[in-house]
Coordinates of N, CA and C in Angstrom, one line a residue:
M1 N -0.2 -3.8 -14.2 CA 0.3 -4.2 -15.6 C -0.6 -3.5 -16.6
T2 N -1.5 -4.2 -17.3 CA -2.3 -3.6 -18.3 C -3.6 -4.3 -18.4
Q3 N -4.7 -3.6 -18.5 CA -6.0 -4.2 -18.6 C -6.2 -4.8 -20.0
D4 N -5.3 -4.5 -20.9 CA -5.4 -4.9 -22.3 C -5.4 -6.4 -22.4
R5 N -4.7 -7.1 -21.6 CA -4.6 -8.5 -21.7 C -5.8 -9.3 -21.2
Q6 N -6.7 -8.6 -20.5 CA -7.9 -9.2 -20.0 C -8.9 -9.3 -21.2
A7 N -9.7 -10.4 -21.1 CA -10.7 -10.7 -22.2 C -11.9 -9.9 -21.9
S8 N -12.1 -8.8 -22.7 CA -13.2 -7.9 -22.4 C -14.5 -8.6 -22.9
G9 N -15.5 -8.5 -22.1 CA -16.8 -9.0 -22.4 C -17.0 -10.5 -22.0
S10 N -15.9 -11.1 -21.6 CA -16.0 -12.6 -21.3 C -16.6 -12.7 -19.9
P11 N -17.3 -13.8 -19.6 CA -17.8 -14.0 -18.3 C -16.7 -14.2 -17.3
P12 N -16.8 -13.9 -16.1 CA -15.7 -14.1 -15.1 C -15.3 -15.6 -15.0
I13 N -14.1 -15.8 -14.8 CA -13.6 -17.2 -14.6 C -13.7 -17.6 -13.1
V14 N -13.7 -16.6 -12.2 CA -13.9 -16.8 -10.8 C -14.9 -15.8 -10.3
H15 N -15.9 -16.3 -9.5 CA -16.9 -15.4 -8.9 C -17.2 -15.9 -7.5
L16 N -16.9 -15.1 -6.6 CA -17.2 -15.4 -5.2 C -18.2 -14.3 -4.7
S17 N -19.2 -14.8 -4.0 CA -20.2 -13.9 -3.4 C -20.5 -14.2 -2.0
K18 N -20.3 -13.3 -1.1 CA -20.5 -13.4 0.4 C -20.0 -14.7 0.9
L19 N -18.8 -15.1 0.5 CA -18.2 -16.3 0.9 C -17.6 -16.2 2.3
N20 N -18.0 -17.2 3.2 CA -17.5 -17.2 4.6 C -16.9 -18.6 4.8
K21 N -15.8 -18.6 5.5 CA -15.1 -19.8 5.9 C -14.8 -19.8 7.4
H22 N -15.1 -20.9 8.1 CA -14.9 -21.0 9.5 C -14.0 -22.2 9.7
Y23 N -13.1 -22.1 10.7 CA -12.5 -23.3 11.3 C -13.0 -23.4 12.8
G24 N -14.1 -24.2 12.9 CA -14.7 -24.2 14.2 C -15.2 -22.8 14.6
E25 N -14.8 -22.2 15.7 CA -15.2 -20.9 16.1 C -14.5 -19.8 15.4
L26 N -13.4 -20.1 14.8 CA -12.6 -19.1 14.1 C -13.1 -18.7 12.7
H27 N -13.5 -17.5 12.6 CA -14.1 -17.0 11.3 C -12.9 -16.5 10.4
V28 N -12.5 -17.2 9.5 CA -11.3 -17.0 8.7 C -11.6 -16.0 7.5
L29 N -12.6 -16.3 6.8 CA -13.0 -15.4 5.6 C -14.4 -14.9 5.9
K30 N -14.6 -13.6 5.7 CA -15.8 -12.9 6.0 C -16.4 -12.1 4.8
D31 N -17.5 -12.7 4.3 CA -18.2 -12.0 3.3 C -17.4 -11.6 2.1
I32 N -16.6 -12.5 1.5 CA -15.7 -12.2 0.4 C -16.5 -12.1 -0.9
D33 N -16.4 -11.0 -1.5 CA -17.0 -10.8 -2.9 C -15.8 -10.5 -3.8
L34 N -15.7 -11.4 -4.8 CA -14.5 -11.2 -5.7 C -14.8 -11.8 -7.1
T35 N -14.5 -11.1 -8.1 CA -14.6 -11.6 -9.5 C -13.3 -11.4 -10.2
V36 N -12.9 -12.5 -10.9 CA -11.6 -12.5 -11.7 C -12.0 -12.8 -13.1
T37 N -11.6 -11.9 -14.1 CA -11.9 -12.1 -15.5 C -10.8 -12.8 -16.2
P38 N -11.1 -13.5 -17.3 CA -10.1 -14.2 -18.1 C -8.9 -13.3 -18.5
G39 N -7.7 -13.7 -18.3 CA -6.5 -13.0 -18.6 C -6.0 -12.0 -17.5
E40 N -6.8 -11.9 -16.4 CA -6.4 -11.0 -15.4 C -5.4 -11.6 -14.4
V41 N -4.5 -10.8 -13.9 CA -3.6 -11.2 -12.9 C -3.9 -10.5 -11.6
V42 N -4.4 -11.2 -10.6 CA -4.8 -10.7 -9.3 C -3.8 -11.1 -8.3
V43 N -3.2 -10.2 -7.6 CA -2.3 -10.5 -6.5 C -2.9 -10.1 -5.2
I44 N -2.8 -11.1 -4.3 CA -3.5 -11.0 -3.0 C -2.4 -10.8 -1.9
I45 N -2.4 -9.7 -1.2 CA -1.4 -9.4 -0.2 C -2.1 -9.2 1.2
G46 N -1.3 -9.3 2.2 CA -1.9 -9.1 3.6 C -0.9 -9.8 4.6
A47 N -1.2 -9.5 5.9 CA -0.3 -10.1 6.9 C -0.5 -11.6 7.0
S48 N 0.4 -12.2 7.6 CA 0.3 -13.7 7.9 C -0.9 -13.9 8.7
G49 N -1.7 -14.9 8.4 CA -2.9 -15.2 9.1 C -4.2 -14.4 8.7
S50 N -4.1 -13.6 7.7 CA -5.2 -12.8 7.3 C -6.2 -13.5 6.5
G51 N -5.9 -14.7 6.0 CA -6.8 -15.5 5.2 C -6.5 -15.6 3.7
K52 N -5.3 -15.1 3.3 CA -5.0 -15.1 1.9 C -4.9 -16.5 1.3
S53 N -4.1 -17.3 1.9 CA -4.0 -18.7 1.4 C -5.3 -19.5 1.5
T54 N -6.0 -19.3 2.5 CA -7.3 -19.9 2.7 C -8.3 -19.6 1.5
L55 N -8.2 -18.3 1.1 CA -9.1 -17.8 0.0 C -8.8 -18.6 -1.3
I56 N -7.5 -18.7 -1.7 CA -7.3 -19.4 -3.0 C -7.4 -20.9 -2.8
R57 N -7.3 -21.4 -1.6 CA -7.5 -22.8 -1.4 C -9.0 -23.2 -1.5
C58 N -9.8 -22.2 -1.2 CA -11.3 -22.4 -1.4 C -11.6 -22.4 -2.9
V59 N -10.9 -21.6 -3.7 CA -11.2 -21.5 -5.1 C -11.0 -22.8 -5.8
N60 N -10.0 -23.7 -5.4 CA -9.9 -25.0 -6.1 C -10.4 -26.1 -5.2
G61 N -11.2 -25.8 -4.2 CA -11.8 -26.8 -3.4 C -11.0 -27.5 -2.4
L62 N -9.8 -27.1 -2.2 CA -8.9 -27.7 -1.1 C -9.4 -27.3 0.3
E63 N -10.1 -26.3 0.4 CA -10.8 -25.9 1.6 C -12.3 -25.7 1.4
E64 N -13.1 -26.3 2.2 CA -14.5 -26.1 2.2 C -14.9 -24.7 2.8
F65 N -16.0 -24.2 2.3 CA -16.5 -22.9 2.9 C -17.9 -23.2 3.4
Q66 N -18.4 -22.4 4.3 CA -19.6 -22.7 5.0 C -20.8 -21.9 4.5
Q67 N -20.6 -20.6 4.0 CA -21.7 -19.8 3.5 C -21.2 -19.1 2.2
G68 N -22.1 -18.8 1.4 CA -21.8 -18.0 0.2 C -21.8 -18.8 -1.1
E69 N -21.4 -18.2 -2.2 CA -21.4 -18.8 -3.5 C -20.0 -18.7 -4.1
L70 N -19.6 -19.8 -4.8 CA -18.3 -19.8 -5.4 C -18.5 -20.5 -6.8
E71 N -18.1 -19.8 -7.8 CA -18.2 -20.4 -9.2 C -16.8 -20.2 -9.9
V72 N -16.3 -21.3 -10.4 CA -15.0 -21.3 -11.1 C -15.2 -21.9 -12.5
D73 N -15.0 -21.0 -13.5 CA -15.1 -21.5 -14.9 C -16.4 -22.1 -15.2
G74 N -17.5 -21.6 -14.7 CA -18.8 -22.1 -14.9 C -19.3 -23.2 -14.0
N75 N -18.4 -23.7 -13.1 CA -18.7 -24.8 -12.2 C -18.9 -24.2 -10.8
T76 N -20.1 -24.6 -10.3 CA -20.5 -24.0 -9.0 C -20.1 -25.0 -7.8
L77 N -19.4 -24.5 -6.9 CA -19.1 -25.2 -5.6 C -20.1 -24.8 -4.6
L78 N -20.7 -25.7 -3.8 CA -21.6 -25.4 -2.8 C -21.0 -25.5 -1.4
P79 N -21.5 -24.8 -0.4 CA -20.9 -24.8 0.9 C -20.8 -26.3 1.4
N80 N -19.8 -26.4 2.3 CA -19.6 -27.7 3.0 C -19.3 -28.9 2.1
G81 N -18.6 -28.6 1.0 CA -18.0 -29.6 0.1 C -19.0 -30.4 -0.8
K82 N -20.2 -29.8 -1.0 CA -21.1 -30.5 -1.9 C -20.8 -30.3 -3.4
A83 N -21.5 -30.9 -4.3 CA -21.3 -30.8 -5.7 C -19.9 -31.4 -6.1
T84 N -19.8 -32.7 -6.0 CA -18.5 -33.4 -6.2 C -18.1 -33.3 -7.7
K85 N -19.1 -33.4 -8.6 CA -18.7 -33.4 -10.0 C -18.1 -32.0 -10.4
A86 N -18.6 -31.0 -9.8 CA -18.1 -29.6 -10.1 C -16.7 -29.5 -9.5
L87 N -16.5 -30.1 -8.3 CA -15.1 -30.1 -7.7 C -14.1 -30.8 -8.6
Q88 N -14.5 -31.9 -9.1 CA -13.5 -32.7 -10.0 C -13.2 -31.9 -11.2
K89 N -14.2 -31.2 -11.8 CA -14.0 -30.4 -13.0 C -13.1 -29.2 -12.7
I90 N -13.3 -28.6 -11.5 CA -12.5 -27.4 -11.2 C -11.0 -27.8 -11.0
R91 N -10.8 -28.9 -10.3 CA -9.4 -29.4 -10.0 C -8.7 -29.8 -11.3
T92 N -9.5 -30.2 -12.3 CA -8.9 -30.5 -13.6 C -8.5 -29.2 -14.4
E93 N -9.3 -28.1 -14.2 CA -9.1 -26.9 -15.0 C -8.3 -25.8 -14.2
V94 N -8.0 -26.1 -13.0 CA -7.3 -25.1 -12.2 C -5.9 -25.7 -11.7
G95 N -4.8 -25.0 -12.1 CA -3.5 -25.4 -11.6 C -3.1 -24.7 -10.4
M96 N -2.3 -25.3 -9.5 CA -1.9 -24.6 -8.3 C -0.4 -24.9 -8.0
V97 N 0.3 -23.9 -7.6 CA 1.7 -24.1 -7.1 C 1.7 -23.6 -5.7
F98 N 2.3 -24.5 -4.8 CA 2.2 -24.3 -3.4 C 3.6 -23.7 -2.9
Q99 N 3.6 -23.4 -1.6 CA 4.9 -23.0 -1.0 C 5.9 -24.1 -1.1
Q100 N 5.5 -25.3 -0.8 CA 6.4 -26.5 -0.9 C 6.2 -27.1 -2.3
F101 N 7.2 -27.8 -2.7 CA 7.2 -28.2 -4.2 C 6.3 -29.4 -4.4
N102 N 6.2 -30.3 -3.4 CA 5.3 -31.5 -3.5 C 5.6 -32.4 -4.7
L103 N 6.9 -32.5 -5.1 CA 7.2 -33.4 -6.1 C 7.4 -34.8 -5.6
F104 N 7.2 -35.8 -6.5 CA 7.4 -37.2 -6.1 C 8.9 -37.5 -6.2
P105 N 9.5 -37.7 -5.0 CA 11.0 -37.9 -5.0 C 11.5 -39.1 -5.8
H106 N 10.7 -40.1 -6.0 CA 11.1 -41.3 -6.6 C 10.9 -41.2 -8.1
L107 N 10.4 -40.2 -8.6 CA 10.2 -40.0 -10.1 C 11.1 -38.9 -10.6
S108 N 11.5 -39.1 -11.9 CA 12.3 -38.1 -12.5 C 11.5 -36.8 -12.7
V109 N 12.2 -35.7 -13.1 CA 11.5 -34.5 -13.4 C 10.5 -34.7 -14.5
L110 N 10.9 -35.4 -15.5 CA 10.0 -35.6 -16.7 C 8.7 -36.4 -16.2
D111 N 9.0 -37.5 -15.4 CA 7.8 -38.3 -15.0 C 6.9 -37.5 -14.0
N112 N 7.5 -36.6 -13.2 CA 6.6 -35.8 -12.4 C 5.7 -35.0 -13.2
V113 N 6.1 -34.5 -14.4 CA 5.3 -33.6 -15.2 C 4.3 -34.4 -16.0
V114 N 4.6 -35.6 -16.5 CA 3.7 -36.3 -17.4 C 2.6 -37.1 -16.6
L115 N 2.8 -37.3 -15.3 CA 1.9 -38.1 -14.6 C 0.5 -37.7 -14.7
A116 N 0.2 -36.5 -14.3 CA -1.2 -36.0 -14.3 C -1.9 -36.0 -15.6
P117 N -1.3 -35.5 -16.7 CA -1.9 -35.5 -18.0 C -2.3 -36.9 -18.4
M118 N -1.4 -37.9 -18.1 CA -1.7 -39.2 -18.5 C -2.8 -39.9 -17.7
K119 N -2.8 -39.6 -16.4 CA -3.7 -40.2 -15.5 C -5.1 -39.6 -15.5
V120 N -5.1 -38.2 -15.6 CA -6.3 -37.5 -15.5 C -6.9 -37.2 -16.8
R121 N -6.1 -36.7 -17.8 CA -6.6 -36.3 -19.1 C -6.5 -37.5 -20.1
G122 N -5.9 -38.6 -19.7 CA -5.8 -39.7 -20.6 C -4.9 -39.6 -21.8
W123 N -3.9 -38.7 -21.7 CA -3.0 -38.6 -22.8 C -2.1 -39.8 -22.9
D124 N -1.6 -40.1 -24.2 CA -0.6 -41.1 -24.3 C 0.7 -40.6 -23.9
R125 N 1.7 -41.5 -23.8 CA 3.0 -41.1 -23.3 C 3.7 -40.1 -24.2
D126 N 3.6 -40.3 -25.5 CA 4.3 -39.4 -26.4 C 3.8 -38.0 -26.3
R127 N 2.4 -37.8 -26.3 CA 1.9 -36.5 -26.2 C 2.3 -35.8 -24.8
A128 N 2.2 -36.6 -23.8 CA 2.5 -36.0 -22.4 C 4.0 -35.6 -22.4
E129 N 4.9 -36.5 -22.9 CA 6.3 -36.2 -22.9 C 6.6 -34.9 -23.7
A130 N 6.0 -34.8 -24.9 CA 6.3 -33.7 -25.8 C 5.9 -32.4 -25.1
T131 N 4.7 -32.4 -24.4 CA 4.2 -31.3 -23.7 C 5.1 -31.0 -22.5
A132 N 5.6 -32.0 -21.8 CA 6.4 -31.8 -20.6 C 7.8 -31.2 -21.0
Q133 N 8.3 -31.7 -22.1 CA 9.6 -31.2 -22.6 C 9.5 -29.7 -23.0
R134 N 8.4 -29.4 -23.6 CA 8.2 -28.0 -24.0 C 8.0 -27.1 -22.8
L135 N 7.3 -27.5 -21.8 CA 7.1 -26.7 -20.6 C 8.3 -26.6 -19.8
L136 N 9.1 -27.6 -19.7 CA 10.3 -27.6 -18.9 C 11.3 -26.6 -19.6
A137 N 11.3 -26.6 -20.9 CA 12.1 -25.6 -21.6 C 11.6 -24.2 -21.4
R138 N 10.3 -24.1 -21.3 CA 9.7 -22.8 -21.2 C 10.0 -22.1 -19.8
V139 N 10.1 -23.0 -18.8 CA 10.5 -22.4 -17.5 C 12.0 -22.5 -17.2
G140 N 12.8 -22.8 -18.2 CA 14.2 -22.7 -18.1 C 15.0 -23.9 -17.6
I141 N 14.3 -25.0 -17.6 CA 15.0 -26.2 -17.0 C 14.9 -27.4 -18.0
G142 N 14.9 -27.2 -19.2 CA 14.7 -28.2 -20.2 C 15.8 -29.3 -20.1
D143 N 17.0 -28.9 -19.6 CA 18.1 -29.8 -19.5 C 18.1 -30.7 -18.3
Q144 N 17.0 -30.5 -17.4 CA 17.0 -31.2 -16.2 C 16.0 -32.4 -16.2
A145 N 15.4 -32.7 -17.3 CA 14.3 -33.7 -17.4 C 14.6 -35.0 -16.8
G146 N 15.9 -35.5 -16.9 CA 16.2 -36.8 -16.5 C 16.7 -36.9 -15.0
K147 N 16.8 -35.7 -14.4 CA 17.2 -35.7 -13.0 C 16.0 -36.0 -12.0
Y148 N 16.4 -36.2 -10.7 CA 15.4 -36.4 -9.7 C 15.3 -35.1 -8.8
P149 N 14.2 -34.9 -8.2 CA 14.1 -33.7 -7.4 C 15.2 -33.4 -6.5
S150 N 15.7 -34.4 -5.8 CA 16.8 -34.2 -4.9 C 18.1 -33.7 -5.5
Q151 N 18.2 -33.8 -6.8 CA 19.4 -33.3 -7.5 C 19.2 -31.9 -8.0
L152 N 18.1 -31.2 -7.7 CA 17.8 -29.9 -8.1 C 17.9 -28.9 -7.0
S153 N 18.1 -27.6 -7.3 CA 18.0 -26.6 -6.3 C 16.5 -26.3 -6.0
G154 N 16.2 -25.6 -5.0 CA 14.8 -25.2 -4.6 C 14.2 -24.5 -5.7
G155 N 14.9 -23.5 -6.3 CA 14.3 -22.8 -7.4 C 13.9 -23.7 -8.6
Q156 N 14.8 -24.6 -8.9 CA 14.5 -25.5 -10.0 C 13.4 -26.4 -9.7
Q157 N 13.3 -26.9 -8.5 CA 12.1 -27.8 -8.1 C 10.8 -27.0 -8.2
Q158 N 10.8 -25.7 -7.8 CA 9.6 -25.0 -7.9 C 9.2 -24.7 -9.4
R159 N 10.2 -24.6 -10.2 CA 9.9 -24.5 -11.7 C 9.4 -25.8 -12.2
V160 N 9.8 -26.9 -11.7 CA 9.2 -28.2 -12.1 C 7.8 -28.2 -11.7
A161 N 7.5 -27.8 -10.4 CA 6.1 -27.8 -10.0 C 5.2 -26.9 -10.9
L162 N 5.8 -25.8 -11.3 CA 5.1 -24.9 -12.2 C 4.8 -25.6 -13.6
A163 N 5.8 -26.2 -14.1 CA 5.6 -27.0 -15.4 C 4.6 -28.1 -15.2
R164 N 4.6 -28.8 -14.1 CA 3.7 -29.8 -13.8 C 2.2 -29.3 -13.8
A165 N 2.0 -28.1 -13.2 CA 0.7 -27.5 -13.1 C 0.3 -27.1 -14.5
L166 N 1.2 -26.5 -15.3 CA 0.8 -26.1 -16.7 C 0.6 -27.2 -17.6
A167 N 1.1 -28.4 -17.3 CA 0.9 -29.6 -18.2 C -0.5 -30.0 -18.3
M168 N -1.3 -29.6 -17.3 CA -2.7 -29.9 -17.4 C -3.5 -28.9 -18.2
E169 N -2.8 -28.0 -18.8 CA -3.5 -26.9 -19.6 C -4.6 -26.2 -18.9
P170 N -4.3 -25.7 -17.7 CA -5.3 -25.1 -16.9 C -5.9 -23.8 -17.4
R171 N -7.1 -23.5 -17.1 CA -7.7 -22.2 -17.4 C -7.3 -21.1 -16.4
L172 N -6.9 -21.5 -15.2 CA -6.6 -20.6 -14.2 C -5.4 -21.2 -13.4
M173 N -4.5 -20.3 -13.0 CA -3.3 -20.7 -12.2 C -3.4 -20.0 -10.8
L174 N -3.3 -20.8 -9.7 CA -3.2 -20.3 -8.4 C -1.8 -20.4 -7.8
F175 N -1.3 -19.4 -7.1 CA 0.0 -19.5 -6.5 C -0.1 -19.1 -5.1
D176 N 0.3 -20.0 -4.2 CA 0.3 -19.8 -2.8 C 1.7 -19.5 -2.2
E177 N 2.1 -18.3 -2.2 CA 3.4 -17.9 -1.8 C 4.5 -18.8 -2.3
P178 N 4.6 -18.9 -3.6 CA 5.5 -19.9 -4.3 C 7.0 -19.7 -4.0
T179 N 7.4 -18.5 -3.5 CA 8.8 -18.3 -3.3 C 9.2 -18.3 -1.8
S180 N 8.2 -18.5 -0.9 CA 8.5 -18.3 0.5 C 9.4 -19.4 1.1
A181 N 9.5 -20.5 0.4 CA 10.4 -21.6 0.9 C 11.8 -21.6 0.3
L182 N 12.0 -20.6 -0.6 CA 13.2 -20.5 -1.4 C 14.3 -19.6 -0.7
D183 N 15.6 -20.0 -1.0 CA 16.6 -19.1 -0.6 C 16.5 -17.8 -1.5
P184 N 17.0 -16.7 -0.9 CA 16.9 -15.4 -1.7 C 17.4 -15.4 -3.1
E185 N 18.5 -16.1 -3.3 CA 19.1 -16.1 -4.7 C 18.3 -16.9 -5.7
M186 N 17.3 -17.7 -5.2 CA 16.5 -18.6 -6.1 C 15.2 -18.0 -6.4
I187 N 14.8 -16.9 -5.6 CA 13.5 -16.3 -5.8 C 13.3 -15.8 -7.2
G188 N 14.3 -15.1 -7.7 CA 14.2 -14.4 -9.0 C 13.8 -15.3 -10.1
E189 N 14.4 -16.5 -10.1 CA 14.2 -17.4 -11.3 C 12.7 -17.9 -11.3
V190 N 12.1 -18.1 -10.2 CA 10.7 -18.5 -10.1 C 9.8 -17.3 -10.5
L191 N 10.1 -16.1 -10.0 CA 9.3 -15.0 -10.4 C 9.5 -14.7 -11.9
D192 N 10.6 -14.9 -12.4 CA 10.8 -14.7 -13.9 C 9.8 -15.6 -14.7
A193 N 9.7 -16.9 -14.3 CA 8.9 -17.8 -14.9 C 7.4 -17.4 -14.8
M194 N 7.0 -16.9 -13.6 CA 5.7 -16.4 -13.4 C 5.4 -15.2 -14.2
R195 N 6.4 -14.3 -14.3 CA 6.2 -13.0 -15.0 C 6.0 -13.3 -16.5
E196 N 6.7 -14.3 -17.0 CA 6.5 -14.6 -18.4 C 5.1 -15.2 -18.7
L197 N 4.7 -16.0 -17.7 CA 3.3 -16.6 -17.8 C 2.2 -15.5 -17.8
A198 N 2.4 -14.5 -16.9 CA 1.5 -13.4 -16.9 C 1.5 -12.6 -18.2
N199 N 2.7 -12.4 -18.8 CA 2.7 -11.7 -20.0 C 2.1 -12.4 -21.2
E200 N 2.0 -13.8 -21.1 CA 1.4 -14.6 -22.1 C -0.1 -14.7 -22.0
G201 N -0.7 -14.0 -20.9 CA -2.1 -13.9 -20.8 C -2.8 -15.0 -19.9
M202 N -2.0 -15.7 -19.1 CA -2.6 -16.7 -18.2 C -3.4 -16.0 -17.1
T203 N -4.6 -16.4 -16.8 CA -5.3 -15.9 -15.7 C -4.7 -16.4 -14.4
M204 N -4.4 -15.5 -13.5 CA -3.6 -15.9 -12.3 C -4.1 -15.2 -11.0
M205 N -4.1 -16.0 -10.0 CA -4.4 -15.5 -8.6 C -3.1 -15.8 -7.8
I206 N -2.5 -14.8 -7.3 CA -1.2 -15.0 -6.7 C -1.2 -14.4 -5.2
V207 N -0.9 -15.3 -4.3 CA -0.6 -14.8 -2.9 C 0.9 -14.7 -2.8
T208 N 1.4 -13.5 -2.4 CA 2.8 -13.3 -2.3 C 3.2 -12.2 -1.3
H209 N 4.4 -12.3 -0.8 CA 5.0 -11.2 0.0 C 6.0 -10.4 -0.8
E210 N 6.1 -10.8 -2.1 CA 7.1 -10.0 -3.0 C 6.4 -8.8 -3.5
M211 N 6.5 -7.7 -2.9 CA 5.7 -6.5 -3.2 C 6.2 -5.9 -4.6
G212 N 7.5 -5.9 -4.8 CA 7.9 -5.4 -6.1 C 7.4 -6.2 -7.3
F213 N 7.3 -7.5 -7.1 CA 6.7 -8.4 -8.1 C 5.3 -8.1 -8.3
A214 N 4.6 -7.9 -7.2 CA 3.1 -7.6 -7.2 C 2.9 -6.3 -8.0
R215 N 3.7 -5.3 -7.7 CA 3.5 -4.0 -8.4 C 3.7 -4.2 -9.9
E216 N 4.6 -5.0 -10.2 CA 5.0 -5.1 -11.7 C 4.0 -5.9 -12.5
V217 N 3.5 -7.1 -11.9 CA 2.7 -8.0 -12.8 C 1.2 -7.9 -12.6
A218 N 0.7 -7.3 -11.5 CA -0.7 -7.3 -11.2 C -1.5 -6.4 -12.0
D219 N -2.7 -6.8 -12.5 CA -3.7 -5.9 -13.0 C -4.5 -5.3 -11.8
R220 N -4.6 -6.1 -10.7 CA -5.3 -5.7 -9.6 C -4.6 -6.3 -8.3
V221 N -4.5 -5.5 -7.3 CA -4.0 -5.9 -6.0 C -5.1 -5.9 -5.0
I222 N -5.3 -7.0 -4.3 CA -6.3 -7.1 -3.2 C -5.6 -7.2 -1.9
F223 N -5.9 -6.4 -0.9 CA -5.4 -6.4 0.4 C -6.4 -7.0 1.3
I224 N -6.1 -8.1 2.0 CA -7.0 -8.8 2.9 C -6.5 -8.5 4.3
D225 N -7.4 -8.1 5.2 CA -7.1 -7.8 6.6 C -8.2 -8.5 7.5
K226 N -7.7 -9.4 8.3 CA -8.5 -10.1 9.3 C -9.7 -10.8 8.6
G227 N -9.5 -11.4 7.4 CA -10.5 -12.2 6.7 C -11.4 -11.4 5.8
R228 N -11.2 -10.1 5.7 CA -12.0 -9.3 4.8 C -11.2 -8.6 3.7
I229 N -11.8 -8.4 2.6 CA -11.1 -7.6 1.6 C -11.2 -6.1 2.0
A230 N -10.1 -5.6 2.5 CA -10.1 -4.2 3.1 C -10.0 -3.2 2.0
E231 N -9.3 -3.5 0.9 CA -9.1 -2.6 -0.2 C -8.6 -3.3 -1.4
Q232 N -8.9 -2.8 -2.6 CA -8.4 -3.4 -3.8 C -8.3 -2.3 -4.9
G233 N -7.4 -2.5 -5.9 CA -7.3 -1.5 -6.9 C -6.1 -1.8 -7.8
R234 N -5.8 -0.9 -8.7 CA -4.6 -1.0 -9.5 C -3.4 -0.9 -8.6
P235 N -2.2 -1.6 -9.0 CA -1.1 -1.6 -8.2 C -0.6 -0.2 -7.7
E236 N -0.6 0.8 -8.7 CA -0.1 2.1 -8.3 C -1.1 2.7 -7.3
Q237 N -2.3 2.4 -7.3 CA -3.3 3.0 -6.3 C -3.0 2.4 -5.0
I238 N -2.9 1.1 -4.9 CA -2.7 0.4 -3.6 C -1.3 0.8 -3.0
F239 N -0.3 0.7 -3.8 CA 1.1 0.9 -3.2 C 1.4 2.4 -3.0
D240 N 0.9 3.3 -3.9 CA 1.3 4.7 -3.8 C 0.3 5.5 -3.0
S241 N -0.9 5.2 -3.0 CA -1.9 6.0 -2.3 C -3.0 5.1 -1.7
P242 N -2.7 4.2 -0.8 CA -3.7 3.4 -0.2 C -4.7 4.3 0.6
Q243 N -6.0 3.9 0.6 CA -7.0 4.7 1.2 C -7.4 4.3 2.6
Q244 N -7.2 3.0 2.9 CA -7.7 2.5 4.2 C -6.5 2.4 5.2
A245 N -6.8 2.6 6.4 CA -5.8 2.6 7.5 C -5.1 1.3 7.6
P246 N -5.8 0.1 7.5 CA -5.1 -1.1 7.6 C -4.1 -1.4 6.5
T247 N -4.5 -0.9 5.3 CA -3.6 -1.0 4.1 C -2.4 -0.2 4.3
Q248 N -2.6 1.0 4.7 CA -1.5 2.0 5.0 C -0.5 1.4 6.0
S249 N -1.0 0.9 7.1 CA -0.2 0.3 8.2 C 0.6 -0.9 7.7
F250 N 0.0 -1.8 7.0 CA 0.6 -3.0 6.5 C 1.8 -2.6 5.5
L251 N 1.5 -1.7 4.6 CA 2.5 -1.3 3.6 C 3.6 -0.5 4.2
S252 N 3.3 0.3 5.2 CA 4.4 1.0 5.8 C 5.4 0.1 6.5
R253 N 4.9 -1.1 7.0 CA 5.8 -2.1 7.6 C 6.6 -2.8 6.6
V254 N 5.9 -3.3 5.5 CA 6.6 -4.2 4.6 C 7.5 -3.4 3.6
L255 N 7.2 -2.2 3.4 CA 7.9 -1.4 2.3 C 9.0 -0.5 2.9
K256 N 9.1 -0.4 4.2 CA 10.0 0.6 4.8 C 11.5 0.3 4.6
H257 N 11.8 -1.0 4.3 CA 13.2 -1.4 4.0 C 13.5 -1.1 2.5

């Protein structure tokens, strides 16, 4: 995309140093060093099981790590789930959209979006509703506020999930393969909403298999192979002239169609 939308001179919003994650004997993330600056869109690609989703789940404390350093928006997480106050702060300031929509089926679209700002940020109903209505319109489903999740398409439900995350006014948005559970015809509408968010300057870390989207929106593409950052760079560098053999092999498989 463009480096211009990044906040020059600002401290990083995400900083990982020598981060390691284990599931028992399985070493999932290996010495991850990564910095994300405010306004930057970082897209993470790699084969299934390479550690992409685990990495961003570590960033908002959904997964504990065993060694290394992790700081998000000035809040430090310690290995093995320590520093509870920092974890609470991070989860307040970081929004996340998952593969599955995770909407409350018994609540309307509007109530799904207003719940967290009222419970966590202490907003009154009027403020939360006004924000929710604005965000639902922003992601193209302002006319669906009174419906229930079961009455919406998958693409609409994922856009509700996006509006719900944005309602907390996050400093950072994480996306874990947000289109992987969608039918092909619904993928575009979710990517359009994310594309607009990127253009507005939101700091984003995105795990995705949508390579065309990655090329278009990313300031930086990171390729993870077997738990390590094997290569990173501008989209044109990674997609047009990858330097490392694992990157070349992966892209030759996923781009050949």
